[in-house]
Structures are given as C-alpha cells and as structure tokens.
Amino acid sequence: MRVPLSWLREYVDLPATETGRDVQAKLISAGLEVETVEHLGADLKGPLVVGQVLTIEELEGFKKPIRFCTVDVGRANGTGEPQEIVCGARNFSVGDKVVVVLPGATLPGGFSISARKTYGKVSHGMICSSDELGMGDDGSHGIIVLPPETEVGKDAVELLELVDEVLDIAVTANRGDCLSIRGVARETAIAYGLPLRDPALLDVPGPNAFGYPVKVSDPAGCDRFTARTVTGLSPEARSPIWLQRRLQKVGMRPISLAVDVTNYVMMELGQPLHAYDRHQVQGAIGVRRAQEGEKIVTLDGVERKLHAEDLVITDDRGPIGLAGVMGGADTEIADHDPSEEGAGATTDVIIEAAHFDQVSVARTARRHKLSSEASRRFERGVDPQAAAAAAQRTVDLLVLLAGGTAEAGVTEVVAPGAPHTVTMAADHPDKVAGVTYGRETVVRRLQEVGCDVYGQDELIVTVPSWRPDLTDPNDLAEEVIRLEGYENLPSTLPRPPAGRGLTARQRLHRRIGRALAGAGYVEALNYPFVSEQVFDQLGLEADDPARRVVKLVNPLSDEEPALRTSLLPGLLAALRRNDGRGSHDLALFETGLVFQPRDAARVAANLPVDRRPSPDDIAALNAALPDQPRHVAVVLAGAREQAGWWGKGRPADWADAVEAARTVAREAGAGLGIRKGQYGPWHPGRCAELTVTVDGAERVVGHAGELHPRVLKTLGLPARSCAMELDLDVLERVGDTVPQAPSISTFPVATQDVALVVDAYVPAADVEAALREGAGELLESIRLFDVYENAEQLGEGRKSLAYALRFRANDRTLTVDEASAAREAAVALATDRTGAVLRG
C-alpha cells in the first residue's frame, strides 16, 4: 500500500517538521512494515511552469514528425516573450495548456535542461510528458495537456504536486484495514497520540423504497449491498489534477472521471466500489452463485467460464460482474470521445458498494487467476459498515466534479448480524507479554484501536467493524503489546535445566560431520523433495523398495512431489550444478533424514493446543508418520589429490568412497564388512556392499563405489564419479561409542610379509579374513600393501596380494619361530578357503 504523506496529513495533524522517515519509524514501532519512503521530486529543480501553445510549425525532412512551437509562459522566462521549443509529440494543439520546463531546470534523474540546437532550430526548454516528470502513467502516452482554465505562468511543481513523500507499506494478510488511507491514518494517529479526522464520518441518508432494485439471493456471500444512482454526468468532465495525482502516487492510472472517483474512494476508505452504466443494466441487480457453465466477459476483455462457487452480480440477462473481483464489459462506463461529439458517453451511473465474503472472493480470484485491487481488499477483510459512507462519498464527488444529480433513492440490503464481542481477563496481556500493563492501559489501548470495552477484572470487548482479525483474547493482547511497543518488552533468556546437553545421537552426527570435513569433504544441504523419475535415472529395479515414496498433498513444486528415500539425488544434483559452474574437483557429503512409508497408512490426530500433549498423543502422532531413518552419503568427482611439486596427484576413485564409509563406521564404533556387490546406480564391477552384524545376523546398510557410466550420462555428471550411502541409524545401533584408550605394549612387534597368488575373481577381503582368523590372537594388525597382476609370471586370470602382518604378545617378546608359526597358520587357512598359494 502506497501512502502519500500529503494525503495522510489531511486526516492527521502531523507536526510540520515530521518527515516521511519519522512517520516510517513510528509506524514500524506500531507493528506496520513500512518498506521504503519514496521522495518524489527530490531532484527536481525549476523553473517548471504552465504554458499555452501559440503556434505549431511542422518541420519536414526528418525520420520522425518534429514540431517547432512557440509557447506563452507569461513572465516565467523573465521577458514575457513566447518561448521557442522543439517537440516530437503529437497529442496537443494550438491553444492547449501544457507543462514547460525552462533552461536552467533539472528534471528527475538529474537531466539538466538548457537551450540547444536540434533539428535545425534552437529549443529553449521542453514541453513535458508525465514520464519525464516522474509522475507515472497518466494514460495519455504523450504531453501533459492541462485543463483550459489553468493559469499561464503558474508554477507547475505546485500545481501537479510533484514534491511529496510516499510510504510503501507491506500490509500483512490480517490487516486489510491498512489497505486504505483511512486505516493508515488511524494507525498514525494512535502512534502520535493525535486525533483522527475519519473520512468515513459522513451524513448518509437512510434506505428508502425509491432506490434501484437489488435482490441478494446469497446473504452468506453478500451480507451488505448499497446502491446509489447519479444522473446527468457531463460527458466532457475530466478528473481534476489533484485527483489524478493522488491516484498516480498510490500506483493507479487515471482512466475516466467515474472510474477515477470509485478508485479514489476505494484507496481513501478501503471499500471497493463499482460503477455501472445505468442504461446498460437491464432490470434489477442481483447477487447469487453462478450456474455451472455460465460465461462473462470481464473488463479486461477476457471471456471467462464461471464455476458454481463463483459469486456474481447479475441483471435480467445474466452475470454482469464477478463479485468483489472485476466488473463485466457489458455495463462498462463509456468515456467521452471528442471526435464523436460525446456520443456514447455514460451520463447516468449506478454506484455499487457491497461487502462480500472474503473466502469466496479469494477462491474466485485464484480460480480465474484474476487479482485486482478490489479482490486484494476483500480477501483481507473490508469494513462492512463503510459501504454506505463510501457510496455517499462517491456520489458527492461525482456531483461536485461532473455536475451530476444524486437521485433520492437509496438501496441498502443488509443481512442480520451482531457485533463481535470477546471476553478477556484484564490481566491477560500482562501474562502474554510478561509485563505489568495494568487495566487502565489495556482499556485505553483497546479503545484507541476502536473497541468498546466494559467490565473490571473481566473485560467484554466489542471489536470494531474494520478489524475482523480480532477474534480471541490473544489478538486483543497483541494489540496492547504492539501499541505499547515491542521494543519495550524485556529480554529474558530461558534457563535450561542443568545436566542436559546433546544427545548421544546428536554427538555422533557431529563427530561424523567433523570427520568427513577433516577428510576433505564439504557439507551440502539439499531439499528433501524428489521426482519419481529420478529412480529411473538411477537405474533402480521396478520392485526396488526405494521407489515406494511418501507423496505430498501440496508440494512446493509439481515436478518434485515426493519425499526422498535416498540422499543421492540431491547430492548428485549439487555435484552437477557445481561442475557446470567450473568446480570440477568435488567431494561433497550430507547427513539427513530419508522417508519410508509404513505398510499401514494412518491419519494423524489433531493435538491439543491448550496443554502439553500426553505421551500417548505423541506416540500416536509418531505412529502416523513415515519411518525417517538418518543416512549419510558422499559423492566425489575430479581430482582427489591435487598435482604439484610434490607429485602428479590422483583422481578420485571407488576406493575413496569405500574409505569414507570406513571413516563413518570408525566414528560410530561399528565393525563394517565390505564385499563385492551390485546395486542401482553403481558400476557392477566397482561396487562395494557395506554390511554390519545386527543381533547375530548380517545386514546390508549401504553401498559405495564408482557410479555406472549410464547413470553418469543420464544425469550429466563427470566421468568416473563415485558415491557412498550408509544407514546411520543402524550403525548407531550396533556401534560402541565408548572411547577406547589405545593399549601401549612394552614388547616389540614382529613383522612378517606374505604374498599370495589367488584367482582374479577372489576378493581381497576374503583372503584378509582368512589370514586374520588363521593367525590367531597374536596378530595385532594386517594391511594389504600391494596388488600385482602379470599373466606371464602369475598365469592368466591370477593376481598377487601382498600383506604386512604385525604380531605381538602382551606378556613376552615373540621369538622368530612363534611369529613364523602364526604366519604359516594364517597362510594355511587362506590356502584352504580361497585356494591361495605363496608367490615364488
């Protein structure tokens, strides 16, 4: 809502020294969000005067029409002689009054005016359009042509009200009253402690039997309908400059007098109005729900098919307007066309001021994708008591500005209703804010808002008609608190109970994040929404459990309506996005929840808001939610180690993804099994299946390795990209997070190396497991340090695995024979299980 400060001052006697910034600070303190203060004409410098065109000479030989004009500007140029000006506009004639800027002036944007030669003539100034003066669109698309009675030589800055301050207020959905100058003026008056001159306080005649006939068939959709008639409007009447300028300042374009007046009153009082050409309305005006399939052509020229829930205005022919949204073209106000000597211009109008159900208007506007200034106000709540005053204000302006005659008939259809009252304890705002305001302050602030307050310890509050958002005691408490000043509320930090910190699960997640960050990974946080097509892109089987998703009823994007069952889609999208922007060496990780639907769907119960839910309530709510295990995932691409003076570097490969899984398992204190596997997006020959032992049974908790080339091509990822994903909840369940102090032995270690030749398909992990079991309790550690393949030396389909074995006893120094015996036992078991033979 744009609010000119000059218009605001009409209703509140602000101190002359108060600027827009001062008013902004006061309104923000009162709870209104004033985003900006626009200084109109701040860089405008005169002389800018009214001139009369004396002569026009058409200049020939140029690509576009050019006119050489002489303009009478009175004594404004210091000589009284006509001013010679070159102009390209064509919408003015000899004798017209125009706005002239003289040499030495500066227009908005820092555009300085001086005498200069152009098109073979010297132009001493410029004839101005509204855009050049920063006035906005006036509909003329050319030079400003002023009314004939405007005085020549008059200061145009003052005439056109070019210097002003405009407050731009972001009105929240519950404060429809502030979508009007009246509402903002009320808030300003309260903030400054000044009286308000309410523009809605008018003498309004009562309804009678002579008004235009109106029938409301749906009182729930329209609880108030006021109709007034004005006849004898002058076809030549135009909106005065002050009215046009106020509309432009609030962001509206002047159209015609009747339309401008209804828009002006809407911005002033907050009550949307509509003017019908009386000669185009056939029969009585009605308000009803549309019939399915009915059609209407709205003022924007679009034919719309109506829905049965749409509230419409009708006459004997059918719908003539969408109630609260936009009128119909059939009864549009026709403007005067000078070339047709006034033929077809509207001279008699019916003024509609009604109050429509805000939910009905909102749904109609969204259904037809037709937002208007009227619908914006009705959606947020309009003062129903202002309808009669708004109609009277419109009638008064039309009579004053267009020479019309107000007919004596007044139609007012009102559905029965009573003011809304709220019962509230006098100390309720004190309890909400934690501040002692006292009864007198509470009553005074509520009365300033417009409430009628009765009672002592228990207050009976009658809410004003312009504040439909005040429905319960907390709303009233908020009014008291905001007017007393949010900044005056004390800051009190909560006192947490002693002895509580992070849970074991939270500490584990933080340790894993730090460990991966220490390994060179960067955390990426992604939205949990995915499309179901991504599972096809990842190459999952049709019956894969990951394809069972939880779908959102109202997703943020129709393209991603499901919750993720894996972290990989989001991470791979982040990898693709960063690679496309030039970051090719990437290592990303994420920990987060995935969502798995339960077999039996349940409906969550509504929890109470007046007390803490019981454990049974919370358990029932959790049972209705999908399973939400926490996963960890990494993706890698490009170089894992950069090249430099220290060496050539190396690219990321499947082993790095497996090592990331080991890093996570070490932090969780879980023993991780690694074996060859095949699943979904991973390369079938470079995929590791990650397992743990749960309750004595082996369970697959994730996969790691290089992604399949087909998946990389489909998703547009770098070649040889790798990934890993693990179920953190299972690791936490089987892990031992109790810190284990390292044991330091006083006895030396005995090292034995062994190289075994096995078939190429035998996993190194199987050979390692056999060596570990065969070596017995003396084995301290085992490490694979070399893999060698050579068909000439080892034979076709064979490979050599070299291991370093460390032996140590806790109570003695091992002899060579003891270490050798343990080594031989390990080799013997590996030979028996895997067919390994000693190399050489």
XYZ file of N, CA, C and O in Angstrom, residues 233-234 236-240 242-243 257 260-261 264 394-404:
96
model
N -24.427 13.222 -15.627
C -22.985 13.493 -15.626
C -22.575 14.141 -16.938
O -23.034 13.750 -18.017
N -21.715 15.130 -16.849
C -21.239 15.815 -18.052
C -20.275 14.912 -18.812
O -19.286 14.438 -18.242
N -18.110 15.687 -20.940
C -16.802 16.317 -21.102
C -16.026 16.420 -19.799
O -14.857 16.834 -19.801
N -16.658 16.060 -18.663
C -15.991 16.222 -17.368
C -14.788 15.294 -17.274
O -14.839 14.133 -17.664
N -13.682 15.851 -16.763
C -12.446 15.090 -16.602
C -12.006 15.139 -15.144
O -12.342 16.065 -14.416
N -11.265 14.151 -14.732
C -10.767 14.122 -13.359
C -9.836 15.305 -13.138
O -8.941 15.558 -13.966
N -10.027 16.051 -12.053
C -9.134 17.178 -11.775
C -7.713 16.703 -11.510
O -7.476 15.523 -11.207
N -5.657 17.227 -9.025
C -5.354 16.709 -7.687
C -5.793 15.256 -7.539
O -5.110 14.456 -6.893
N -6.921 14.894 -8.151
C -7.406 13.521 -8.040
C -6.515 12.580 -8.855
O -6.155 11.487 -8.401
N -13.453 9.941 -15.339
C -13.882 10.554 -14.092
C -14.623 9.567 -13.198
O -14.302 9.418 -12.018
N -12.237 6.924 -11.974
C -11.242 7.505 -11.075
C -11.837 7.786 -9.704
O -11.176 7.600 -8.671
N -13.070 8.245 -9.660
C -13.705 8.554 -8.380
C -13.885 7.275 -7.557
O -13.623 7.251 -6.347
N -10.547 6.304 -6.295
C -10.099 7.240 -5.269
C -10.750 6.914 -3.926
O -10.086 6.854 -2.885
N -18.692 8.747 -2.947
C -18.619 8.656 -4.409
C -19.667 9.550 -5.054
O -19.387 10.279 -6.029
N -20.882 9.505 -4.530
C -21.951 10.356 -5.061
C -21.581 11.824 -4.938
O -21.746 12.621 -5.881
N -21.063 12.230 -3.778
C -20.686 13.632 -3.566
C -19.642 14.087 -4.575
O -19.731 15.201 -5.114
N -18.630 13.244 -4.819
C -17.572 13.632 -5.752
C -18.088 13.709 -7.183
O -17.694 14.604 -7.951
N -18.957 12.782 -7.578
C -19.498 12.827 -8.936
C -20.370 14.068 -9.135
O -20.342 14.708 -10.200
N -21.139 14.415 -8.130
C -21.966 15.628 -8.225
C -21.075 16.861 -8.311
O -21.317 17.785 -9.103
N -20.004 16.879 -7.495
C -19.117 18.041 -7.463
C -18.300 18.179 -8.741
O -18.166 19.294 -9.282
N -17.757 17.092 -9.256
C -16.792 17.155 -10.348
C -17.406 16.969 -11.725
O -16.815 17.398 -12.726
N -18.569 16.318 -11.799
C -19.162 16.039 -13.105
C -20.510 16.710 -13.291
O -21.173 16.480 -14.304
N -20.923 17.511 -12.319
C -22.194 18.217 -12.458
C -23.401 17.319 -12.448
O -24.449 17.664 -13.009
N -23.291 16.127 -11.837
C -24.409 15.202 -11.812
C -25.424 15.546 -10.738
O -25.247 16.472 -9.930
